[in-house]
XYZ file of C-alpha atoms in Angstrom:
742
model
C -111.096 21.036 -5.319
C -112.391 18.952 -2.408
C -111.689 15.728 -4.313
C -108.169 16.970 -5.045
C -107.704 17.892 -1.378
C -108.755 14.406 -0.311
C -106.197 12.838 -2.650
C -103.552 15.266 -1.451
C -104.252 14.428 2.188
C -102.869 10.918 1.769
C -100.387 11.567 -1.034
C -97.484 11.834 1.389
C -97.408 8.075 1.918
C -97.103 6.517 5.335
C -96.146 9.831 6.934
C -99.353 11.528 5.793
C -101.517 8.559 6.764
C -99.831 8.372 10.178
C -100.520 12.088 10.712
C -104.195 11.689 9.814
C -104.522 8.629 12.059
C -102.929 10.508 14.941
C -105.239 13.520 14.523
C -108.228 11.185 14.290
C -107.134 9.377 17.471
C -106.741 12.660 19.348
C -110.171 13.849 18.201
C -111.712 10.479 19.132
C -110.330 10.700 22.660
C -111.579 14.261 23.044
C -115.043 13.483 21.687
C -115.321 10.338 23.814
C -114.403 12.260 26.984
C -116.713 15.141 26.118
C -119.693 12.867 25.430
C -119.024 10.851 28.589
C -118.991 14.025 30.680
C -122.225 15.317 29.141
C -123.869 11.934 29.618
C -122.758 11.854 33.262
C -124.362 15.250 33.873
C -127.567 13.971 32.254
C -127.398 10.807 34.358
C -127.377 12.839 37.583
C -130.712 14.369 36.560
C -132.199 11.015 35.603
C -131.001 9.491 38.881
C -132.716 12.292 40.791
C -135.937 11.718 38.853
C -135.935 8.067 39.905
C -136.214 8.959 43.624
C -138.878 11.659 43.446
C -141.511 9.075 44.405
C -139.955 8.643 47.854
C -141.137 12.178 48.746
C -144.798 11.131 48.598
C -145.145 11.350 52.393
C -143.769 14.896 52.738
C -146.034 17.131 54.800
C -145.952 19.980 52.259
C -147.481 17.894 49.457
C -151.094 18.766 48.653
C -151.773 16.538 45.627
C -154.794 14.275 46.081
C -156.705 11.728 44.005
C -160.095 10.016 44.534
C -158.613 6.660 45.592
C -158.242 4.680 48.798
C -155.518 6.266 50.965
C -152.249 4.449 51.500
C -150.572 4.581 54.873
C -147.008 5.691 54.215
C -144.096 5.588 56.663
C -140.623 6.136 55.250
C -137.667 5.867 57.584
C -133.948 5.410 57.286
C -131.715 2.594 58.368
C -128.046 1.724 57.991
C -125.907 -1.331 57.557
C -122.136 -1.273 57.839
C -121.921 2.370 56.781
C -124.416 2.003 53.920
C -127.666 3.952 53.959
C -130.855 1.918 53.617
C -134.238 3.395 52.632
C -137.216 1.641 54.210
C -140.857 2.260 53.392
C -143.718 0.681 55.306
C -147.079 0.791 53.515
C -150.593 -0.311 54.384
C -153.491 -0.094 51.949
C -156.926 1.021 53.200
C -158.662 -0.289 50.095
C -158.147 -1.878 46.686
C -157.522 1.396 44.809
C -154.598 2.564 46.966
C -151.695 3.947 44.861
C -148.731 1.688 44.134
C -145.126 3.004 44.265
C -142.964 2.536 41.145
C -140.992 -0.671 40.834
C -143.983 -2.728 42.021
C -146.871 -4.386 40.212
C -148.856 -4.544 43.445
C -148.527 -3.543 47.068
C -146.896 -6.021 49.455
C -149.326 -7.732 51.807
C -148.730 -7.553 55.568
C -145.755 -9.777 56.333
C -144.226 -9.365 52.853
C -141.537 -7.074 51.531
C -139.831 -6.200 48.259
C -136.097 -5.490 48.219
C -133.844 -3.831 45.683
C -131.425 -6.184 43.882
C -128.442 -4.897 45.875
C -130.286 -5.332 49.183
C -131.540 -8.782 48.203
C -127.964 -9.819 47.470
C -126.842 -8.350 50.787
C -129.550 -10.278 52.627
C -128.387 -13.509 51.021
C -124.782 -12.955 52.085
C -125.375 -11.557 55.589
C -126.410 -13.542 58.682
C -130.038 -12.832 59.557
C -129.150 -11.714 63.096
C -127.186 -8.813 61.579
C -129.736 -7.624 58.988
C -132.565 -9.898 57.861
C -134.242 -10.106 61.296
C -135.030 -6.377 61.092
C -137.590 -7.080 58.382
C -140.518 -9.215 59.538
C -142.096 -11.609 57.081
C -140.734 -12.910 53.805
C -139.299 -11.463 50.620
C -142.074 -11.429 48.022
C -140.055 -10.067 45.110
C -137.478 -7.637 43.767
C -137.995 -3.905 43.305
C -137.767 -2.774 39.690
C -135.133 -0.322 38.467
C -137.775 2.382 38.054
C -137.816 2.846 41.836
C -134.046 3.030 42.284
C -131.537 5.818 41.668
C -128.634 3.382 41.321
C -127.910 -0.337 40.968
C -126.231 -0.042 44.397
C -129.302 1.407 46.144
C -130.495 -0.404 49.276
C -134.290 0.021 49.168
C -137.032 -1.988 50.853
C -140.845 -1.682 50.796
C -142.644 -3.577 53.581
C -146.298 -4.462 53.869
C -147.985 -3.675 57.205
C -151.458 -3.317 58.619
C -152.822 0.216 59.154
C -152.757 -0.346 62.923
C -149.007 -1.038 62.786
C -148.197 2.207 60.951
C -150.681 4.873 62.010
C -148.974 5.613 65.341
C -145.422 5.669 63.970
C -143.675 9.078 64.061
C -143.877 10.686 60.630
C -146.491 8.310 59.207
C -149.093 9.836 56.866
C -151.782 8.961 54.338
C -151.142 9.513 50.617
C -153.390 9.193 47.600
C -150.830 10.124 44.904
C -147.223 9.212 44.226
C -144.880 12.218 43.997
C -143.442 13.058 40.587
C -141.784 16.337 41.600
C -140.057 17.823 44.616
C -142.459 19.066 47.310
C -142.821 22.841 47.818
C -140.742 22.615 50.991
C -138.823 19.945 52.844
C -138.649 20.025 56.638
C -136.492 16.947 57.139
C -139.201 14.788 55.556
C -137.964 14.547 51.955
C -135.825 11.413 51.625
C -135.673 11.751 47.842
C -133.796 14.995 47.433
C -131.214 13.127 45.370
C -127.838 14.472 44.342
C -127.451 18.192 43.913
C -127.403 18.327 40.142
C -126.128 21.897 40.031
C -123.186 21.042 42.270
C -122.352 17.961 40.198
C -122.612 20.080 37.051
C -119.991 22.401 38.540
C -117.698 19.510 39.465
C -118.125 17.647 36.190
C -117.702 20.860 34.197
C -114.373 21.529 35.885
C -113.411 17.900 35.256
C -114.444 18.240 31.611
C -112.258 21.320 31.257
C -109.386 19.522 32.938
C -109.763 16.597 30.540
C -110.461 18.497 27.334
C -107.626 21.039 27.571
C -104.818 18.437 27.245
C -106.759 16.720 24.458
C -107.116 19.998 22.544
C -103.388 20.566 22.856
C -102.774 17.010 21.648
C -104.984 17.661 18.618
C -103.103 20.869 17.869
C -99.762 19.103 18.233
C -100.803 16.264 15.948
C -102.155 18.747 13.390
C -98.761 20.415 13.172
C -96.954 17.191 12.295
C -94.922 17.884 9.137
C -96.219 21.457 9.203
C -93.100 22.749 7.470
C -93.495 20.294 4.570
C -97.152 21.161 4.098
C -96.506 24.899 4.287
C -93.934 24.565 1.513
C -96.418 22.516 -0.517
C -99.115 25.181 -0.129
C -96.649 27.961 -0.980
C -95.713 26.098 -4.146
C -99.403 25.937 -5.081
C -99.627 29.685 -4.619
C -96.633 30.146 -6.907
C -98.333 28.183 -9.693
C -101.543 30.174 -9.408
C -103.646 28.698 -6.592
C -105.804 31.313 -4.887
C -105.776 31.860 -1.116
C -109.318 30.476 -0.967
C -108.268 27.248 -2.714
C -105.325 26.775 -0.360
C -107.645 27.371 2.608
C -110.058 24.731 1.316
C -107.262 22.194 0.866
C -105.827 22.766 4.340
C -109.300 22.654 5.923
C -110.273 19.448 4.125
C -107.049 17.744 5.176
C -107.749 18.324 8.871
C -111.519 17.967 8.619
C -111.221 14.465 7.140
C -109.291 13.312 10.190
C -111.642 15.202 12.520
C -114.750 13.629 10.977
C -113.226 10.163 11.259
C -112.164 10.903 14.833
C -115.639 12.170 15.720
C -117.247 8.979 14.404
C -114.765 6.880 16.358
C -115.370 9.115 19.387
C -119.085 8.305 19.341
C -118.205 4.626 19.117
C -115.712 5.065 21.959
C -118.434 6.656 24.094
C -120.799 3.746 23.457
C -118.001 1.299 24.220
C -117.022 3.071 27.444
C -120.553 3.823 28.645
C -120.841 0.640 30.765
C -117.452 1.444 32.304
C -118.341 5.092 32.967
C -121.559 3.941 34.651
C -119.515 2.009 37.215
C -117.584 5.114 38.339
C -119.390 6.397 41.480
C -119.223 10.112 40.662
C -122.087 10.793 43.094
C -121.108 8.039 45.525
C -123.144 5.374 43.694
C -123.000 3.886 40.233
C -125.309 4.977 37.436
C -127.626 2.786 35.443
C -125.976 2.503 32.035
C -129.237 3.457 30.306
C -129.223 6.785 32.182
C -125.985 7.799 30.439
C -127.696 9.298 27.419
C -127.215 12.356 25.243
C -129.776 14.862 24.033
C -130.173 15.372 20.265
C -128.754 18.892 20.643
C -125.649 17.571 22.411
C -125.074 14.935 19.753
C -125.545 17.441 16.936
C -123.204 19.947 18.590
C -120.460 17.315 18.937
C -120.968 15.847 15.460
C -120.868 19.232 13.720
C -118.834 21.350 16.105
C -115.708 19.204 16.385
C -115.006 18.908 12.632
C -115.854 22.589 12.222
C -113.431 23.529 14.979
C -110.751 21.358 13.346
C -111.221 23.171 10.027
C -110.908 26.553 11.749
C -107.805 25.373 13.614
C -106.192 24.238 10.369
C -107.024 27.559 8.756
C -105.412 29.471 11.616
C -102.382 27.176 11.875
C -101.471 27.611 8.191
C -102.659 31.170 7.684
C -99.151 32.369 6.723
C -99.208 30.721 3.287
C -102.331 32.557 2.229
C -100.663 35.941 2.634
C -97.992 35.474 -0.003
C -96.628 32.637 -2.122
C -93.216 33.433 -0.612
C -94.543 33.374 2.952
C -92.734 30.153 3.766
C -89.406 30.708 2.104
C -88.968 34.219 3.483
C -89.153 33.405 7.145
C -87.864 35.763 9.787
C -87.436 35.353 13.511
C -90.891 35.652 15.094
C -91.535 38.628 17.320
C -90.732 37.789 20.943
C -93.770 37.243 23.174
C -94.677 40.187 25.362
C -94.824 40.201 29.137
C -98.520 41.006 28.756
C -99.005 37.280 28.193
C -99.009 36.731 31.957
C -102.091 38.936 32.367
C -104.685 36.134 31.769
C -102.920 33.915 34.313
C -102.874 36.687 36.903
C -106.482 37.548 36.066
C -107.595 33.969 36.721
C -105.806 33.890 40.074
C -107.202 37.326 40.957
C -110.709 36.153 40.065
C -110.472 33.200 42.458
C -108.869 35.416 45.099
C -111.704 37.930 44.855
C -114.232 35.328 45.981
C -112.312 34.416 49.147
C -114.736 35.517 51.899
C -117.156 36.524 49.120
C -118.643 33.177 48.127
C -121.692 33.631 45.873
C -124.962 32.716 47.564
C -126.374 30.651 44.719
C -124.962 27.503 43.177
C -125.189 29.051 39.705
C -123.128 31.963 40.985
C -120.553 29.583 42.456
C -120.407 27.650 39.182
C -119.739 30.837 37.234
C -117.148 32.044 39.742
C -115.043 28.926 40.225
C -115.378 27.326 36.799
C -114.438 30.598 35.123
C -111.463 31.039 37.427
C -110.020 27.578 36.806
C -110.544 27.724 33.046
C -108.952 31.186 32.800
C -105.963 29.944 34.820
C -105.488 26.949 32.504
C -105.764 29.222 29.478
C -103.395 31.668 31.151
C -100.764 28.969 31.665
C -100.877 28.168 27.947
C -100.663 31.840 26.955
C -97.935 32.751 29.460
C -95.849 29.640 28.755
C -93.936 31.023 25.715
C -92.961 34.230 27.540
C -91.760 32.270 30.559
C -89.824 29.948 28.245
C -88.158 32.914 26.563
C -87.210 34.546 29.876
C -85.792 31.279 31.209
C -83.855 30.580 28.013
C -82.288 34.046 28.006
C -81.304 33.652 31.647
C -79.634 30.301 30.927
C -77.863 31.728 27.849
C -76.092 34.283 30.055
C -74.669 31.548 32.251
C -73.499 28.869 29.806
C -70.815 28.410 27.185
C -71.491 24.839 26.106
C -72.357 24.521 22.399
C -75.413 22.267 22.820
C -76.865 24.476 25.532
C -76.195 27.658 23.561
C -77.880 26.281 20.435
C -80.873 25.053 22.414
C -81.462 28.233 24.434
C -80.873 30.429 21.369
C -83.652 28.644 19.512
C -85.909 28.753 22.573
C -85.252 32.476 22.905
C -85.917 33.048 19.178
C -89.029 30.858 18.936
C -90.324 30.171 22.485
C -93.798 29.311 21.189
C -92.474 26.230 19.426
C -90.412 25.263 22.463
C -93.305 25.570 24.881
C -95.795 23.892 22.559
C -94.205 20.504 23.128
C -94.687 20.597 26.907
C -97.980 22.521 27.150
C -100.015 19.366 27.728
C -97.806 18.215 30.591
C -97.834 21.668 32.171
C -101.626 21.631 32.250
C -101.648 18.047 33.516
C -99.416 19.056 36.434
C -101.696 21.977 37.279
C -104.797 19.782 37.174
C -103.088 17.053 39.203
C -101.860 19.460 41.866
C -105.166 21.300 42.243
C -107.188 18.081 42.293
C -105.008 16.306 44.857
C -104.907 19.376 47.106
C -108.665 19.967 47.022
C -109.692 16.356 47.540
C -107.009 15.792 50.183
C -107.989 18.882 52.169
C -111.692 18.032 52.093
C -110.974 14.494 53.178
C -108.728 15.712 56.009
C -111.403 18.098 57.310
C -114.335 15.732 56.926
C -112.570 12.526 57.840
C -113.618 12.972 61.484
C -117.209 12.252 60.408
C -116.260 8.612 60.791
C -115.531 9.226 64.471
C -112.634 8.432 66.751
C -111.642 4.765 67.050
C -113.316 4.621 70.489
C -116.633 6.115 69.342
C -116.779 3.901 66.245
C -117.442 0.887 68.484
C -120.781 2.164 69.812
C -124.444 1.832 68.804
C -126.940 4.326 70.201
C -130.733 4.519 70.066
C -132.722 7.378 71.541
C -135.749 9.587 71.240
C -135.269 13.165 70.117
C -135.088 16.044 72.581
C -138.607 17.248 71.792
C -140.143 13.735 71.795
C -141.437 11.599 74.667
C -139.101 9.073 76.227
C -138.474 5.964 74.141
C -139.860 3.455 76.649
C -140.920 3.145 80.243
C -138.435 0.374 80.961
C -136.177 -1.756 78.824
C -137.279 -5.416 78.867
C -134.904 -7.685 80.749
C -134.814 -10.093 77.798
C -133.591 -7.330 75.451
C -130.829 -6.401 77.905
C -129.828 -10.075 78.122
C -129.828 -10.427 74.320
C -127.665 -7.321 73.936
C -125.133 -8.584 76.460
C -125.070 -11.976 74.691
C -123.960 -10.476 71.375
C -120.419 -11.682 70.527
C -118.189 -8.647 70.913
C -120.391 -6.876 73.505
C -118.397 -4.605 75.851
C -120.726 -2.365 77.830
C -124.201 -0.839 78.116
C -125.650 2.313 79.664
C -129.208 3.634 79.776
C -130.080 7.310 79.616
C -133.153 7.987 81.768
C -135.597 10.846 81.425
C -134.920 14.002 83.413
C -138.373 15.107 84.636
C -139.083 18.647 85.707
C -138.616 19.243 89.393
C -135.093 17.822 89.570
C -133.685 21.176 88.518
C -131.350 22.118 85.670
C -128.065 20.280 85.774
C -124.815 22.257 85.911
C -123.536 20.936 82.557
C -126.757 21.457 80.613
C -126.500 23.194 77.237
C -129.302 25.226 75.627
C -131.564 23.025 73.519
C -130.306 19.769 75.049
C -132.175 18.001 77.822
C -129.636 15.939 79.774
C -130.339 12.302 80.499
C -129.703 10.700 83.867
C -127.165 7.863 83.805
C -126.228 5.541 86.629
C -122.525 5.693 87.456
C -122.362 1.890 87.650
C -123.421 1.772 83.972
C -121.296 4.722 82.888
C -118.242 2.847 84.127
C -119.025 0.181 81.475
C -118.801 2.769 78.653
C -115.817 4.987 79.583
C -115.774 6.487 76.073
C -118.722 8.695 77.165
C -117.052 10.093 80.278
C -116.908 9.493 84.008
C -118.653 10.325 87.264
C -117.230 12.593 89.960
C -116.109 10.914 93.167
C -118.998 9.873 95.373
C -121.721 10.411 92.726
C -124.262 7.709 91.922
C -126.078 9.477 89.035
C -124.873 12.075 86.520
C -126.541 14.171 83.861
C -125.283 13.765 80.280
C -126.586 15.868 77.370
C -127.668 13.941 74.297
C -124.630 15.095 72.299
C -122.426 13.349 74.849
C -123.692 9.945 73.729
C -123.088 10.390 70.030
C -120.111 12.732 69.853
C -117.800 12.001 66.936
C -114.890 12.424 69.295
C -114.362 10.534 72.507
C -115.522 12.371 75.660
C -113.761 9.958 78.005
C -112.004 12.886 79.699
C -115.282 14.568 80.652
C -116.426 14.495 84.255
C -120.174 14.936 84.134
C -122.010 16.788 86.918
C -123.733 14.772 89.637
C -127.536 14.728 89.604
C -129.566 15.354 92.779
C -131.317 11.992 92.596
C -130.549 8.513 93.904
C -129.656 5.560 91.686
C -132.882 3.813 92.704
C -135.017 6.818 91.715
C -133.221 7.253 88.385
C -133.581 3.571 87.499
C -137.373 3.868 87.817
C -137.588 6.778 85.321
C -138.502 6.243 81.609
C -135.605 5.423 79.292
C -134.669 7.995 76.669
C -131.589 6.315 75.185
C -129.684 3.032 75.038
C -125.928 3.162 74.489
C -124.008 -0.048 73.704
C -120.284 -0.411 73.095
C -118.784 -3.369 71.236
C -115.425 -4.607 70.058
C -115.917 -2.469 66.936
C -116.570 -5.336 64.521
C -119.280 -4.846 61.930
C -120.950 -8.102 63.021
C -121.244 -6.978 66.649
C -122.549 -3.506 65.770
C -125.065 -4.718 63.204
C -126.387 -7.525 65.432
C -126.839 -4.948 68.204
C -128.584 -2.590 65.780
C -130.911 -5.380 64.645
C -131.961 -6.188 68.228
C -132.705 -2.515 68.956
C -134.573 -2.033 65.683
C -136.837 -5.020 66.374
C -137.550 -3.820 69.907
C -138.201 -0.157 69.013
C -138.976 0.133 65.285
C -139.894 3.813 65.525
C -136.408 4.841 66.654
C -133.441 4.203 64.379
C -130.245 2.992 66.071
C -127.182 4.904 64.919
C -123.409 4.639 64.927
C -121.042 7.570 64.471
C -120.140 6.165 61.069
C -123.772 6.619 59.971
C -123.691 10.367 60.525
C -120.908 10.820 58.021
C -121.719 7.997 55.614
C -123.404 10.223 53.016
C -120.540 12.716 52.936
C -117.937 9.974 53.015
C -119.697 8.369 50.049
C -119.574 11.702 48.265
C -115.888 12.051 49.072
C -115.318 8.589 47.663
C -117.007 9.704 44.454
C -114.792 12.779 44.263
C -111.696 10.643 44.782
C -112.858 8.518 41.856
C -113.145 11.687 39.782
C -109.626 12.664 40.810
C -108.378 9.243 39.725
C -110.126 9.615 36.360
C -108.501 13.012 35.829
C -105.039 11.757 36.772
C -105.230 8.542 34.759
C -106.474 10.425 31.692
C -104.541 13.683 31.566
C -101.077 12.332 32.266
C -100.995 9.686 29.472
C -102.502 12.146 26.989
C -99.941 14.766 27.969
C -97.162 12.196 27.573
C -98.393 11.311 24.078
C -98.578 15.006 23.217
C -94.977 15.470 24.342
C -93.736 12.541 22.248
C -95.633 13.671 19.154
C -94.442 17.264 19.544
C -90.778 16.278 19.833
C -91.097 14.032 16.789
C -92.833 16.827 14.889
C -89.996 19.219 15.737
C -87.438 16.702 14.549
C -89.284 16.092 11.293
C -89.734 19.779 10.512
C -86.011 20.496 11.096
C -84.474 17.391 9.600
C -82.776 19.347 6.776
C -81.049 21.903 9.079
C -79.897 19.063 11.330
C -78.690 17.091 8.303
C -76.668 20.119 7.183
C -75.121 20.389 10.651
C -74.129 16.729 10.553
C -72.540 17.222 7.100
C -70.483 20.118 8.480
C -69.110 17.911 11.258
C -71.516 18.364 14.181
C -71.548 15.091 16.145
C -74.861 13.271 16.557
C -74.580 13.427 20.358
C -74.417 17.233 20.208
C -77.633 17.416 18.187
C -79.364 14.982 20.515
C -78.420 17.120 23.510
C -79.828 20.158 21.698
C -83.183 18.428 21.149
C -83.285 17.181 24.739
C -82.521 20.596 26.221
C -85.089 22.319 23.976
C -87.818 20.159 25.504
C -86.499 19.681 29.042
C -85.796 23.337 29.807
C -89.349 24.693 29.229
C -90.777 21.578 30.870
C -88.896 22.158 34.123
C -89.273 25.944 34.111
C -92.999 26.152 33.482
C -93.793 23.012 35.510
C -92.538 24.740 38.647
C -94.901 27.648 37.961
C -97.752 25.274 37.105
C -97.388 23.361 40.375
C -97.255 26.590 42.378
C -100.321 27.879 40.547
C -102.141 24.634 41.350
C -101.422 25.095 45.053
C -102.588 28.721 44.950
C -105.797 28.013 43.017
C -106.694 25.109 45.305
C -106.057 27.193 48.432
C -108.278 30.045 47.247
C -111.081 27.715 46.144
C -111.045 25.830 49.462
C -111.027 29.028 51.510
C -113.824 30.583 49.492
C -116.145 27.612 49.060
C -115.604 25.683 52.313
C -113.543 27.969 54.570
C -110.840 25.290 54.761
C -107.136 26.014 54.962
C -105.054 24.127 52.425
C -103.604 20.881 53.733
C -100.322 19.928 52.122
C -100.591 16.726 50.071
C -98.803 13.651 51.307
C -95.500 12.207 50.227
C -97.234 10.150 47.533
C -98.097 13.304 45.576
C -94.500 14.492 45.504
C -93.271 11.036 44.545
C -95.815 10.803 41.711
C -94.911 14.299 40.506
C -91.211 13.449 40.465
C -91.915 10.159 38.699
C -94.052 12.016 36.153
C -91.300 14.510 35.383
C -88.701 11.754 35.110
C -91.042 9.809 32.818
C -91.467 12.931 30.682
C -87.716 13.277 30.352
C -87.638 9.595 29.445
C -90.192 10.204 26.689
C -87.991 12.974 25.316
C -84.962 10.692 25.426
C -86.851 7.897 23.666
C -87.366 10.103 20.594
C -83.680 11.002 20.199
C -82.624 7.831 18.280
C -84.973 9.008 15.524
C -82.572 11.882 14.852
C -79.974 9.540 13.317
C -82.494 8.061 10.892
C -83.928 11.314 9.560
C -80.729 13.367 9.248
C -78.871 11.324 6.680
C -77.140 12.967 3.684
C -80.260 12.616 1.526
C -82.180 14.932 3.880
C -79.761 17.784 3.128
C -80.804 17.989 -0.519
C -83.045 20.836 -1.667
C -86.663 20.085 -2.626
């Protein structure tokens, strides 16, 4: 029976082969996307494992080994908005542990750089970056020490005397292979939150797979009417329901197996490309995009099995009776209860507004479930909405083409909606994605600072630390002022006890004393009151993301001469805003005070901006994948409808119906449900995005820009164009020969 089914699968000539190829292509796309998503989730975990070693200096670690201790001082740095991990090490003996990526420890005056950093050092003037690292480059860090090919990592060799007094320096005898018990701001290798990325990638996977599943279902139904008649004829000549089920399952399973094999090949082909997409803000190593044996087995066995079940369900009518095809009646109209899943999904998301689950697993269950139920609800509610819209139009039209189209939509709304289901989901996914990413970017965009604050470089000691230096060397001040693009400089002096609390002081912030002559050089920070020579400025005033130029700081009860003699807590330099000026300034400050990292306002938000960039890449992947697939699904569905009804249309042409009338019927049957349900889908996307943003981040929805509305309009017009492009086929398949029986 299986051999017979295989022969039967291709016995329909080019039409049957084309159908099998199309099903196989749809399955291949779905399998390729599914495997890529699973591999990306696995890659996040592998990337996190690669940086566990950087936590070796955490205070909560208790692991020890009988070896010579290694002085360990990890500290951060930045270059042009990119985060740079620096590790200074000094061995106390020959058996000191060696970090991964190295064959041996760097000697004092040597350093090892990651490939990306080494390339950056070659392209960047030394005064902007290379001068921060004393000595020479001894080699390249291996991939085993890096979470990404883009990582900027550097390990420097020092003497114990150079490290032991640095803030945060410690001795280690083992290299960390797991997260420390606790992290009090001393765990640089926390990596990407894998659970959060699992949530995001799972939602993306659902957004990608749903249109593909619909495409598979659409392709499976190509020439469904012809095959149903064939199976009914088999029942008439004695075939059992079981035999018919086997034949129908084999026909779809053959294409699904072929598509699954191609899907695995597609995944391997696309893996280098997927690795370049910065889902987490950085690229993956291609070798980290791997699958577990269980995942591979589930895809290899589950997809063909699901295809066989789908075929069994799609053609279940012919197993009831041999006359099940020829005795067709108008299907029962869909019930209004079909909107319940859609409303349930929206209600589920709405419930969690102001009730966000405390754990990430709880958030994953809440939001992923809500979005998937909404997408399923749109598919289930679509036929009922199509029927309601068609009946409403039928009451207000008298044109023949419109009446024929809406009558069929009202009689069989499932078939009418099926052709546009993929596009409806694509519009929902597009709307929700653009709204969520756009709102997050709007709320977190200020992390890059105002234009005025983005020109500054600041270096200071923390509130609970001693002052940075007794006095700034005159040569350093001269070098800073000589930087091309230098604008102004102000020093924040210590505020010793006895001067009294300043009127503007905030709890937890010890204000610094600033000379008014210097503050006038950096007006972005604020100004002095009339007649004052010294003012007090809290630390937040120097590195505010927003300009404080309108602030008038309170005068300090101390003379300019007395303040100038006090230790310096901070150095604030403004430039013309160019990367060269800021990085050269940062390099000078880093060399002078290596224990205190100079910062720009762009540094504070660089990690989140990098994450936002990764999310925008995900949004682009979703948009560039779902829309073409949905367009293909629409074209295939319209063609399938034409093929299945070629005899009725041929009969209409023989009775005198003009070809243009029939073409308008086909166009209206597809365009009407597309426009009706698309409006609901877009509105649902706005609602779902608003509830998610309010619940998860307490953000109010920000309306997307004009580009979104333009792209949506272009997408709908393109969809109508796809429908129109299939209409010439009607003339070819409705000739007189198509009107003949069997």
